[in-house]
Amino acid sequence: MSKQATIEIDGKKYEFPLITGTENEVAIDIATLRSATGGVITLDSGFKNTGSCESAITFLDGEKGILRYRGYSIEELAKKVDFLEVTYLLIFGELPTKAQNDKFHDDIKAQSTVDEDIKKILEAFPKTAHPMGIISSLTSALTAFNPSSVNVNSEEDMYKAIVKILGKMPVLVAWTMRKKQGLPLDYGDDSLGYVENILKMMFAKPNCKYVQNKILVDALDKLLILHADHEQNCSTSTVRIVGSAHAGLFASISAGISALWGPLHGGANQAVLEMLQAIEADGGDTKKYMSKAKDKNDPFRLMGFGHRVYKNFDPRAKIIKKAADEVLEALGIDDPILAIAKGLEKEALEDPYFVERKLYPNVDFYSGVIYRAMNIPQEMFTVMFAIGRLPGWIAQWREMRLRKEPIGRPRQLYIGETLRPYIDVDNR
Ligand code: ACO
């Protein structure tokens, strides 16, 4: 007999099925709660206890510090495969064969140009615009250039939309950066790997041949893999909920980019570096900033620390910390910012405030140090995260549509005025 959970309200008992996932996580299925009880709902601000869907893409255990894509550990993937293979794995469920991977890459390459009219939209943005706002707008604009809606019952239609966005988004990203730097736009090079081409489009100078640096290619590849999916986080939930209204893939991803921009989410990587620079400019007194972070009357938070789900070390942070050391050493960079980051981490890991609250460095604590070593402007850090998260957003959107999930529409507990009589303007 299947297991049940019992909820008692005013002496009356209601039974709800308990559902167990493949990793033995247990959920109470309350789909019939409201109808069975005559209107009772659950209230869970910030969804700290609420599952919004069943998903077969990413498993994470925040207590144990486990992260797996489609069953493969993040540690193994970061070591053994490249970002494009991880993209394929997340979206289609299996690691590609060589032939599948080559075809996937060829199909993406075939879509790696954008309509020249996109340049006119790009031109219209002021120099002061944040790249995340530009990328979100341009991704949304792709819908205008590709108006036919995706038939989700057609694998072919889905596939076409997927390779389109994977081909075009790096172009939008690179062009946004170059426009802000006053550089001519670069069209990339089809003979390059996916990540190599991103670097070329971002950094090639108009007057000389771009030479790839293997250290940078490998570091970016790894960073993108580590960011590729993280189950139902804020931006991914946004993508799923926008898509649940049957909005198209590009529109849904544009909404996800906006959600990612927030400093409590993807925007944290930029905020971390700004914080480390501010500490350095202020004399490098990490203790002062530790006190500020603990002071409840001070809004300052130690950026890059804490995570909604990880209450143990973020496994991605472990890999990134090591990568930051390797990249800086290989490039011969002695960055005082890295020393401040390490100092803060050491203090926080020994401080009862952080220990009791299980606040550990998250993925963003060290990623900014690597991006900085790669000469990526600070404002572009969150955009790099968006390129990394793109496969996750696509995979989650596709899963949601294939599973024919209903439109996402939470309930609320109304706490406003009850019915009151209208007051004429002269009597207010
Ligand atoms: N610095 C100082 N105190 C913190 C921090 C921090 N970075 N993070 C959490 N706390 C404290 C809170 O003040 C709270 O203390 P209290 O219990 O005394 O009130 C307690 O720890 C719990 O914090 P919540 O905000 O309730 O935890 P929540 O799960 O809602 O938030 C979040 C998680 C948003 C990531 C938070 O830790 C934070 O703001 N971190 C800094 C921003 C950041 O690095 N974001 C990136 C997250 S990773 C990603 O999106 C890729």
Tab-separated table of C-alpha atoms and ligand atoms in Angstrom:
chain	number	residue	atom	x	y	z
A	1	MET	CA	0.000	0.000	0.000
A	2	SER	CA	1.316	3.436	-0.850
A	3	LYS	CA	2.277	5.687	2.034
A	4	GLN	CA	0.003	8.520	3.098
A	5	ALA	CA	0.403	11.776	5.026
A	6	THR	CA	-2.435	12.844	7.290
A	7	ILE	CA	-3.362	16.459	7.838
A	8	GLU	CA	-5.858	17.243	10.595
A	9	ILE	CA	-7.887	20.460	10.389
A	10	ASP	CA	-10.511	21.227	13.054
A	11	GLY	CA	-10.563	17.577	14.100
A	12	LYS	CA	-11.135	16.293	10.579
A	13	LYS	CA	-8.436	14.121	8.988
A	14	TYR	CA	-7.399	14.276	5.349
A	15	GLU	CA	-5.051	11.820	3.674
A	16	PHE	CA	-2.582	12.725	0.954
A	17	PRO	CA	-0.231	10.453	-0.966
A	18	LEU	CA	3.475	10.496	-0.196
A	19	ILE	CA	5.594	10.399	-3.328
A	20	THR	CA	9.213	9.188	-3.294
A	21	GLY	CA	11.774	10.274	-5.871
A	22	THR	CA	14.578	8.094	-7.245
A	23	GLU	CA	16.977	9.478	-4.595
A	24	ASN	CA	14.433	8.697	-1.844
A	25	GLU	CA	13.348	12.301	-1.374
A	26	VAL	CA	9.788	12.366	-0.104
A	27	ALA	CA	7.007	14.802	-1.055
A	28	ILE	CA	3.427	15.144	0.142
A	29	ASP	CA	1.208	15.421	-2.919
A	30	ILE	CA	-1.315	18.077	-1.881
A	31	ALA	CA	-2.895	18.498	-5.322
A	32	THR	CA	-6.347	17.759	-3.853
A	33	LEU	CA	-5.894	19.756	-0.605
A	34	ARG	CA	-8.020	22.748	-1.576
A	35	SER	CA	-10.906	20.810	-3.039
A	36	ALA	CA	-10.923	18.213	-0.230
A	37	THR	CA	-10.824	20.765	2.585
A	38	GLY	CA	-13.101	23.382	1.089
A	39	GLY	CA	-10.454	26.017	0.405
A	40	VAL	CA	-7.448	25.455	2.660
A	41	ILE	CA	-4.114	26.139	0.997
A	42	THR	CA	-0.469	25.865	2.090
A	43	LEU	CA	1.582	29.006	2.637
A	44	ASP	CA	5.320	28.844	1.954
A	45	SER	CA	6.869	32.209	1.193
A	46	GLY	CA	10.022	31.804	-0.896
A	47	PHE	CA	9.011	28.164	-1.623
A	48	LYS	CA	11.427	26.907	1.017
A	49	ASN	CA	9.442	23.660	1.393
A	50	THR	CA	7.529	23.507	-1.830
A	51	GLY	CA	8.343	21.415	-4.876
A	52	SER	CA	6.969	22.998	-8.037
A	53	CYS	CA	7.478	20.028	-10.333
A	54	GLU	CA	8.882	16.535	-10.788
A	55	SER	CA	12.101	16.690	-12.766
A	56	ALA	CA	14.630	14.163	-14.079
A	57	ILE	CA	17.380	16.645	-14.943
A	58	THR	CA	19.428	17.654	-11.895
A	59	PHE	CA	19.771	16.170	-8.426
A	60	LEU	CA	21.241	18.091	-5.572
A	61	ASP	CA	21.531	17.328	-1.905
A	62	GLY	CA	22.290	20.538	-0.062
A	63	GLU	CA	23.074	18.805	3.222
A	64	LYS	CA	25.624	16.448	1.674
A	65	GLY	CA	26.951	18.889	-0.942
A	66	ILE	CA	25.985	16.667	-3.918
A	67	LEU	CA	25.246	17.955	-7.423
A	68	ARG	CA	24.528	15.650	-10.368
A	69	TYR	CA	23.351	16.302	-13.918
A	70	ARG	CA	21.250	13.400	-15.249
A	71	GLY	CA	22.904	11.134	-12.660
A	72	TYR	CA	26.530	12.105	-13.387
A	73	SER	CA	28.488	13.814	-10.615
A	74	ILE	CA	29.519	17.411	-11.250
A	75	GLU	CA	33.081	16.560	-10.228
A	76	GLU	CA	33.350	13.885	-12.922
A	77	LEU	CA	31.680	15.987	-15.610
A	78	ALA	CA	33.897	19.014	-14.888
A	79	LYS	CA	36.940	16.778	-15.307
A	80	LYS	CA	35.979	14.577	-18.252
A	81	VAL	CA	33.623	16.273	-20.713
A	82	ASP	CA	33.211	19.670	-22.342
A	83	PHE	CA	30.441	22.245	-22.078
A	84	LEU	CA	28.768	21.226	-25.341
A	85	GLU	CA	28.514	17.589	-24.218
A	86	VAL	CA	27.055	18.736	-20.888
A	87	THR	CA	24.574	20.879	-22.832
A	88	TYR	CA	23.480	17.839	-24.841
A	89	LEU	CA	23.308	15.702	-21.708
A	90	LEU	CA	21.125	18.172	-19.821
A	91	ILE	CA	18.726	18.761	-22.695
A	92	PHE	CA	18.406	15.265	-24.145
A	93	GLY	CA	19.169	13.112	-21.091
A	94	GLU	CA	22.229	11.157	-22.312
A	95	LEU	CA	25.856	11.975	-23.053
A	96	PRO	CA	26.175	12.238	-26.849
A	97	THR	CA	28.071	9.817	-29.040
A	98	LYS	CA	30.812	11.414	-31.130
A	99	ALA	CA	28.460	11.529	-34.143
A	100	GLN	CA	25.604	13.043	-32.109
A	101	ASN	CA	27.926	15.659	-30.651
A	102	ASP	CA	29.360	16.588	-34.049
A	103	LYS	CA	25.891	16.948	-35.548
A	104	PHE	CA	24.710	18.989	-32.565
A	105	HIS	CA	27.689	21.329	-32.931
A	106	ASP	CA	27.196	21.622	-36.714
A	107	ASP	CA	23.525	22.469	-36.223
A	108	ILE	CA	24.407	25.132	-33.640
A	109	LYS	CA	27.079	26.563	-35.922
A	110	ALA	CA	24.531	26.803	-38.730
A	111	GLN	CA	22.526	29.116	-36.445
A	112	SER	CA	25.381	31.201	-35.133
A	113	THR	CA	24.587	34.371	-37.030
A	114	VAL	CA	21.900	36.870	-36.096
A	115	ASP	CA	19.819	39.156	-38.294
A	116	GLU	CA	21.851	42.286	-39.079
A	117	ASP	CA	18.892	44.359	-37.878
A	118	ILE	CA	19.757	43.248	-34.338
A	119	LYS	CA	22.617	45.756	-34.621
A	120	LYS	CA	20.094	48.600	-34.847
A	121	ILE	CA	18.559	47.542	-31.530
A	122	LEU	CA	22.005	47.232	-29.991
A	123	GLU	CA	22.920	50.709	-31.268
A	124	ALA	CA	19.887	52.178	-29.512
A	125	PHE	CA	21.078	51.233	-26.008
A	126	PRO	CA	22.912	53.944	-24.071
A	127	LYS	CA	26.548	53.238	-23.156
A	128	THR	CA	25.451	53.161	-19.513
A	129	ALA	CA	23.077	50.179	-20.005
A	130	HIS	CA	23.955	47.087	-17.949
A	131	PRO	CA	24.768	44.139	-20.253
A	132	MET	CA	22.215	41.917	-18.492
A	133	GLY	CA	19.428	44.342	-19.474
A	134	ILE	CA	20.712	44.402	-23.047
A	135	ILE	CA	21.005	40.601	-23.292
A	136	SER	CA	17.551	40.093	-21.841
A	137	SER	CA	16.103	42.558	-24.369
A	138	LEU	CA	17.994	41.111	-27.330
A	139	THR	CA	17.014	37.552	-26.411
A	140	SER	CA	13.409	38.691	-26.278
A	141	ALA	CA	13.902	40.459	-29.628
A	142	LEU	CA	14.935	37.108	-31.152
A	143	THR	CA	11.239	36.213	-30.885
A	144	ALA	CA	10.448	39.066	-33.274
A	145	PHE	CA	13.009	37.771	-35.766
A	146	ASN	CA	11.777	34.180	-35.365
A	147	PRO	CA	8.013	34.638	-34.979
A	148	SER	CA	6.832	31.076	-35.683
A	149	SER	CA	5.886	29.379	-32.430
A	150	VAL	CA	7.513	26.091	-31.505
A	151	ASN	CA	5.285	23.057	-31.960
A	152	VAL	CA	6.186	21.151	-28.825
A	153	ASN	CA	4.690	17.992	-30.267
A	154	SER	CA	7.329	18.082	-32.946
A	155	GLU	CA	10.811	16.976	-31.827
A	156	GLU	CA	12.149	18.647	-34.970
A	157	ASP	CA	10.590	22.023	-34.119
A	158	MET	CA	11.880	21.832	-30.568
A	159	TYR	CA	15.349	20.924	-31.778
A	160	LYS	CA	15.407	23.832	-34.226
A	161	ALA	CA	14.509	26.355	-31.513
A	162	ILE	CA	17.135	24.863	-29.186
A	163	VAL	CA	20.051	25.043	-31.639
A	164	LYS	CA	18.956	28.546	-32.634
A	165	ILE	CA	19.199	29.976	-29.146
A	166	LEU	CA	22.446	28.084	-28.451
A	167	GLY	CA	23.910	29.486	-31.673
A	168	LYS	CA	22.708	33.052	-31.303
A	169	MET	CA	23.079	33.861	-27.638
A	170	PRO	CA	26.917	33.891	-27.610
A	171	VAL	CA	26.768	36.351	-30.544
A	172	LEU	CA	24.462	38.651	-28.568
A	173	VAL	CA	26.727	38.398	-25.536
A	174	ALA	CA	29.940	39.126	-27.444
A	175	TRP	CA	28.387	41.981	-29.405
A	176	THR	CA	27.018	43.556	-26.230
A	177	MET	CA	30.481	43.558	-24.687
A	178	ARG	CA	32.160	44.895	-27.821
A	179	LYS	CA	29.572	47.633	-28.268
A	180	LYS	CA	30.198	48.814	-24.729
A	181	GLN	CA	33.937	48.820	-25.411
A	182	GLY	CA	33.554	50.623	-28.729
A	183	LEU	CA	34.973	47.668	-30.678
A	184	PRO	CA	33.725	46.531	-34.098
A	185	LEU	CA	31.481	43.477	-33.931
A	186	ASP	CA	33.020	40.070	-34.588
A	187	TYR	CA	31.285	37.256	-36.460
A	188	GLY	CA	33.194	34.378	-34.917
A	189	ASP	CA	34.755	31.454	-36.700
A	190	ASP	CA	32.906	28.247	-37.527
A	191	SER	CA	36.076	26.185	-37.403
A	192	LEU	CA	36.392	26.753	-33.650
A	193	GLY	CA	34.916	24.869	-30.710
A	194	TYR	CA	31.816	26.355	-29.033
A	195	VAL	CA	33.729	27.884	-26.108
A	196	GLU	CA	36.717	28.923	-28.231
A	197	ASN	CA	34.341	30.769	-30.534
A	198	ILE	CA	32.792	32.633	-27.598
A	199	LEU	CA	36.256	33.847	-26.570
A	200	LYS	CA	37.137	34.820	-30.135
A	201	MET	CA	33.907	36.778	-30.587
A	202	MET	CA	34.526	38.564	-27.303
A	203	PHE	CA	38.231	39.323	-27.523
A	204	ALA	CA	39.486	39.240	-31.145
A	205	LYS	CA	41.027	42.560	-32.113
A	206	PRO	CA	40.115	43.855	-35.579
A	207	ASN	CA	43.750	44.231	-36.634
A	208	CYS	CA	45.308	40.934	-35.570
A	209	LYS	CA	44.692	37.197	-35.566
A	210	TYR	CA	43.145	35.941	-32.349
A	211	VAL	CA	45.287	33.271	-30.706
A	212	GLN	CA	43.474	30.907	-28.353
A	213	ASN	CA	44.881	30.434	-24.867
A	214	LYS	CA	44.178	26.844	-23.784
A	215	ILE	CA	44.207	27.807	-20.099
A	216	LEU	CA	41.427	30.333	-20.680
A	217	VAL	CA	39.418	27.995	-22.904
A	218	ASP	CA	39.570	25.213	-20.291
A	219	ALA	CA	38.759	27.574	-17.427
A	220	LEU	CA	35.730	29.050	-19.201
A	221	ASP	CA	34.564	25.585	-20.263
A	222	LYS	CA	34.689	24.442	-16.637
A	223	LEU	CA	32.927	27.546	-15.324
A	224	LEU	CA	30.135	27.120	-17.858
A	225	ILE	CA	29.725	23.428	-16.924
A	226	LEU	CA	29.497	24.281	-13.221
A	227	HIS	CA	26.778	26.850	-13.904
A	228	ALA	CA	24.850	24.767	-16.444
A	229	ASP	CA	21.921	23.740	-14.228
A	230	HIS	CA	20.854	23.910	-10.634
A	231	GLU	CA	17.303	22.550	-10.617
A	232	GLN	CA	14.503	24.877	-9.513
A	233	ASN	CA	16.456	28.048	-8.670
A	234	CYS	CA	14.956	31.519	-9.129
A	235	SER	CA	15.763	32.008	-12.836
A	236	THR	CA	14.946	28.426	-13.821
A	237	SER	CA	11.623	28.563	-11.997
A	238	THR	CA	10.997	31.810	-13.868
A	239	VAL	CA	11.742	30.151	-17.208
A	240	ARG	CA	9.407	27.261	-16.361
A	241	ILE	CA	6.587	29.481	-15.139
A	242	VAL	CA	6.773	31.854	-18.127
A	243	GLY	CA	6.925	28.857	-20.456
A	244	SER	CA	3.969	27.258	-18.671
A	245	ALA	CA	1.788	29.985	-20.203
A	246	HIS	CA	3.028	28.574	-23.550
A	247	ALA	CA	5.273	31.576	-24.142
A	248	GLY	CA	8.057	30.645	-26.575
A	249	LEU	CA	11.543	29.463	-25.678
A	250	PHE	CA	13.253	32.813	-26.379
A	251	ALA	CA	10.694	34.825	-24.379
A	252	SER	CA	10.958	32.370	-21.461
A	253	ILE	CA	14.760	32.562	-21.478
A	254	SER	CA	14.689	36.350	-21.648
A	255	ALA	CA	12.624	36.312	-18.434
A	256	GLY	CA	15.128	33.902	-16.859
A	257	ILE	CA	17.979	36.284	-17.719
A	258	SER	CA	16.159	39.104	-15.896
A	259	ALA	CA	15.727	36.909	-12.817
A	260	LEU	CA	19.380	35.881	-12.911
A	261	TRP	CA	20.434	39.549	-12.910
A	262	GLY	CA	19.447	39.998	-9.247
A	263	PRO	CA	22.349	40.303	-6.781
A	264	LEU	CA	20.863	37.569	-4.588
A	265	HIS	CA	21.074	35.192	-7.567
A	266	GLY	CA	23.439	35.382	-10.549
A	267	GLY	CA	24.283	39.021	-9.935
A	268	ALA	CA	26.228	37.857	-6.899
A	269	ASN	CA	29.393	37.153	-8.942
A	270	GLN	CA	29.675	40.828	-9.877
A	271	ALA	CA	28.723	41.858	-6.343
A	272	VAL	CA	31.428	39.573	-4.873
A	273	LEU	CA	34.185	41.219	-6.848
A	274	GLU	CA	32.890	44.710	-6.082
A	275	MET	CA	32.888	43.755	-2.403
A	276	LEU	CA	36.444	42.353	-2.541
A	277	GLN	CA	37.656	45.504	-4.320
A	278	ALA	CA	35.921	47.727	-1.768
A	279	ILE	CA	37.627	45.790	1.046
A	280	GLU	CA	40.991	46.158	-0.683
A	281	ALA	CA	40.455	49.899	-1.247
A	282	ASP	CA	39.512	50.230	2.417
A	283	GLY	CA	42.877	48.830	3.521
A	284	GLY	CA	42.078	45.101	3.307
A	285	ASP	CA	40.558	44.892	6.796
A	286	THR	CA	38.505	41.704	6.392
A	287	LYS	CA	37.571	41.667	10.110
A	288	LYS	CA	35.716	44.979	9.710
A	289	TYR	CA	33.592	43.502	6.916
A	290	MET	CA	32.990	40.296	8.846
A	291	SER	CA	31.548	42.425	11.664
A	292	LYS	CA	29.394	44.377	9.226
A	293	ALA	CA	28.035	41.116	7.778
A	294	LYS	CA	27.034	39.941	11.264
A	295	ASP	CA	25.494	43.253	12.334
A	296	LYS	CA	21.715	42.972	11.957
A	297	ASN	CA	21.434	46.776	11.698
A	298	ASP	CA	23.816	46.835	8.754
A	299	PRO	CA	22.363	45.766	5.371
A	300	PHE	CA	25.803	44.504	4.283
A	301	ARG	CA	25.959	40.782	3.513
A	302	LEU	CA	29.039	38.808	2.698
A	303	MET	CA	28.394	38.337	-1.005
A	304	GLY	CA	29.204	34.861	-2.297
A	305	PHE	CA	28.324	33.287	1.054
A	306	GLY	CA	25.238	31.291	1.864
A	307	HIS	CA	22.867	29.381	-0.337
A	308	ARG	CA	19.194	28.559	-0.167
A	309	VAL	CA	19.843	24.864	-0.689
A	310	TYR	CA	23.481	24.145	0.201
A	311	LYS	CA	23.839	23.971	3.948
A	312	ASN	CA	27.193	22.300	3.479
A	313	PHE	CA	29.992	23.285	1.099
A	314	ASP	CA	28.762	24.148	-2.417
A	315	PRO	CA	30.485	21.390	-4.488
A	316	ARG	CA	30.882	23.851	-7.365
A	317	ALA	CA	32.782	26.271	-5.105
A	318	LYS	CA	35.340	23.559	-4.298
A	319	ILE	CA	36.068	22.988	-7.988
A	320	ILE	CA	36.148	26.719	-8.772
A	321	LYS	CA	38.469	27.547	-5.896
A	322	LYS	CA	40.994	25.050	-7.248
A	323	ALA	CA	40.492	26.328	-10.812
A	324	ALA	CA	41.079	29.940	-9.658
A	325	ASP	CA	44.410	28.940	-8.136
A	326	GLU	CA	45.427	27.041	-11.285
A	327	VAL	CA	44.405	29.789	-13.712
A	328	LEU	CA	46.156	32.557	-11.787
A	329	GLU	CA	49.288	30.483	-11.457
A	330	ALA	CA	49.299	29.456	-15.114
A	331	LEU	CA	48.803	33.058	-16.217
A	332	GLY	CA	51.384	34.276	-13.720
A	333	ILE	CA	48.922	36.625	-12.023
A	334	ASP	CA	49.400	37.587	-8.385
A	335	ASP	CA	45.992	39.050	-7.568
A	336	PRO	CA	45.606	40.685	-4.130
A	337	ILE	CA	41.846	40.185	-4.522
A	338	LEU	CA	42.362	36.401	-4.347
A	339	ALA	CA	44.281	36.820	-1.093
A	340	ILE	CA	41.394	38.845	0.373
A	341	ALA	CA	38.902	36.223	-0.817
A	342	LYS	CA	40.914	33.446	0.848
A	343	GLY	CA	41.247	35.483	4.053
A	344	LEU	CA	37.511	36.131	4.225
A	345	GLU	CA	36.726	32.498	3.556
A	346	LYS	CA	39.060	31.327	6.320
A	347	GLU	CA	37.572	33.760	8.848
A	348	ALA	CA	33.988	32.948	7.904
A	349	LEU	CA	34.546	29.188	8.141
A	350	GLU	CA	35.794	29.638	11.723
A	351	ASP	CA	33.224	32.244	12.806
A	352	PRO	CA	30.298	30.940	14.941
A	353	TYR	CA	27.813	33.282	13.130
A	354	PHE	CA	28.596	31.663	9.774
A	355	VAL	CA	29.091	28.158	11.190
A	356	GLU	CA	25.737	28.145	13.056
A	357	ARG	CA	23.879	29.420	10.001
A	358	LYS	CA	25.724	26.984	7.724
A	359	LEU	CA	26.943	29.789	5.482
A	360	TYR	CA	29.664	28.513	3.138
A	361	PRO	CA	31.188	30.048	-0.008
A	362	ASN	CA	28.905	29.491	-2.982
A	363	VAL	CA	29.752	29.070	-6.681
A	364	ASP	CA	30.040	32.818	-7.148
A	365	PHE	CA	32.633	33.455	-4.489
A	366	TYR	CA	35.575	32.498	-6.714
A	367	SER	CA	34.148	32.710	-10.253
A	368	GLY	CA	34.682	36.498	-10.404
A	369	VAL	CA	38.373	36.053	-9.613
A	370	ILE	CA	38.715	33.787	-12.672
A	371	TYR	CA	36.673	36.080	-14.933
A	372	ARG	CA	38.848	38.987	-13.831
A	373	ALA	CA	41.992	37.029	-14.711
A	374	MET	CA	40.447	36.404	-18.130
A	375	ASN	CA	39.998	40.159	-18.669
A	376	ILE	CA	36.232	39.879	-18.710
A	377	PRO	CA	34.740	43.196	-17.551
A	378	GLN	CA	32.971	43.035	-14.195
A	379	GLU	CA	29.613	43.999	-15.690
A	380	MET	CA	29.827	40.918	-17.914
A	381	PHE	CA	30.243	38.386	-15.089
A	382	THR	CA	26.535	37.660	-14.726
A	383	VAL	CA	26.219	37.482	-18.507
A	384	MET	CA	28.828	34.704	-18.497
A	385	PHE	CA	26.713	32.923	-15.899
A	386	ALA	CA	23.735	33.289	-18.261
A	387	ILE	CA	25.644	31.564	-21.104
A	388	GLY	CA	26.461	28.762	-18.684
A	389	ARG	CA	22.889	28.434	-17.417
A	390	LEU	CA	21.386	28.440	-20.927
A	391	PRO	CA	21.407	24.612	-21.329
A	392	GLY	CA	19.718	24.233	-17.948
A	393	TRP	CA	16.990	26.715	-18.815
A	394	ILE	CA	16.438	24.988	-22.182
A	395	ALA	CA	16.363	21.513	-20.603
A	396	GLN	CA	13.897	22.593	-17.918
A	397	TRP	CA	11.668	24.435	-20.412
A	398	ARG	CA	11.660	21.405	-22.713
A	399	GLU	CA	10.885	19.008	-19.883
A	400	MET	CA	8.050	21.207	-18.647
A	401	ARG	CA	6.483	21.401	-22.105
A	402	LEU	CA	6.944	17.674	-22.867
A	403	ARG	CA	5.336	16.772	-19.545
A	404	LYS	CA	2.433	19.050	-20.475
A	405	GLU	CA	2.581	20.818	-17.139
A	406	PRO	CA	-0.313	23.175	-16.341
A	407	ILE	CA	0.111	26.939	-16.225
A	408	GLY	CA	1.970	28.001	-13.071
A	409	ARG	CA	-0.347	30.046	-10.931
A	410	PRO	CA	0.262	30.083	-7.163
A	411	ARG	CA	-2.451	30.890	-4.619
A	412	GLN	CA	-2.161	33.557	-1.920
A	413	LEU	CA	-3.476	34.289	1.544
A	414	TYR	CA	-5.247	37.636	1.293
A	415	ILE	CA	-4.431	39.956	4.240
A	416	GLY	CA	-5.830	43.264	2.903
A	417	GLU	CA	-8.999	45.227	3.694
A	418	THR	CA	-12.300	43.398	3.709
A	419	LEU	CA	-15.215	44.851	1.753
A	420	ARG	CA	-15.698	48.535	2.546
A	421	PRO	CA	-17.941	51.244	1.120
A	422	TYR	CA	-16.686	53.571	-1.600
A	423	ILE	CA	-15.856	57.131	-0.443
A	424	ASP	CA	-16.436	59.986	-2.818
A	425	VAL	CA	-13.265	62.016	-3.672
A	426	ASP	CA	-14.516	65.145	-1.781
A	427	ASN	CA	-14.930	63.134	1.420
A	428	ARG	CA	-11.543	61.317	1.493
B	1	ACO	N1	26.102	37.320	4.927
B	1	ACO	C1	25.661	37.469	6.208
B	1	ACO	N2	24.579	36.835	6.732
B	1	ACO	C2	23.916	35.994	5.909
B	1	ACO	C3	24.315	35.781	4.588
B	1	ACO	C4	25.447	36.475	4.090
B	1	ACO	N3	25.872	36.286	2.840
B	1	ACO	N4	23.464	34.891	4.001
B	1	ACO	C5	22.563	34.560	4.931
B	1	ACO	N5	22.834	35.227	6.088
B	1	ACO	C6	22.110	35.082	7.365
B	1	ACO	C7	20.781	35.815	7.330
B	1	ACO	O1	20.910	37.158	7.790
B	1	ACO	C8	19.954	34.958	8.263
B	1	ACO	O2	20.334	35.256	9.585
B	1	ACO	P1	19.235	35.174	10.779
B	1	ACO	O3	18.813	33.733	10.816
B	1	ACO	O4	19.988	35.631	11.982
B	1	ACO	O5	18.129	36.108	10.374
B	1	ACO	C9	20.427	33.529	7.966
B	1	ACO	O6	21.789	33.692	7.520
B	1	ACO	C10	19.621	32.811	6.897
B	1	ACO	O7	19.618	33.621	5.707
B	1	ACO	P2	18.414	33.717	4.690
B	1	ACO	O8	18.503	35.014	3.930
B	1	ACO	O9	17.124	33.427	5.393
B	1	ACO	O10	18.726	32.523	3.740
B	1	ACO	P3	18.095	32.308	2.309
B	1	ACO	O11	18.161	30.845	2.048
B	1	ACO	O12	16.763	32.965	2.195
B	1	ACO	O13	19.080	33.113	1.337
B	1	ACO	C11	20.901	33.685	-0.040
B	1	ACO	C12	20.093	32.545	0.596
B	1	ACO	C13	19.962	34.653	-0.787
B	1	ACO	C14	21.859	33.092	-1.082
B	1	ACO	C15	21.689	34.439	1.066
B	1	ACO	O14	22.561	33.552	1.724
B	1	ACO	C16	22.476	35.647	0.528
B	1	ACO	O15	21.913	36.735	0.405
B	1	ACO	N6	23.786	35.447	0.163
B	1	ACO	C17	24.561	36.518	-0.417
B	1	ACO	C18	24.234	36.641	-1.902
B	1	ACO	C19	24.799	35.511	-2.731
B	1	ACO	O16	25.959	35.145	-2.590
B	1	ACO	N7	23.969	34.977	-3.646
B	1	ACO	C20	24.370	33.929	-4.576
B	1	ACO	C21	23.639	32.653	-4.284
B	1	ACO	S1	24.242	31.365	-5.351
B	1	ACO	C22	23.491	31.631	-6.824
B	1	ACO	O17	22.439	32.185	-6.970
B	1	ACO	C23	24.203	31.150	-7.992
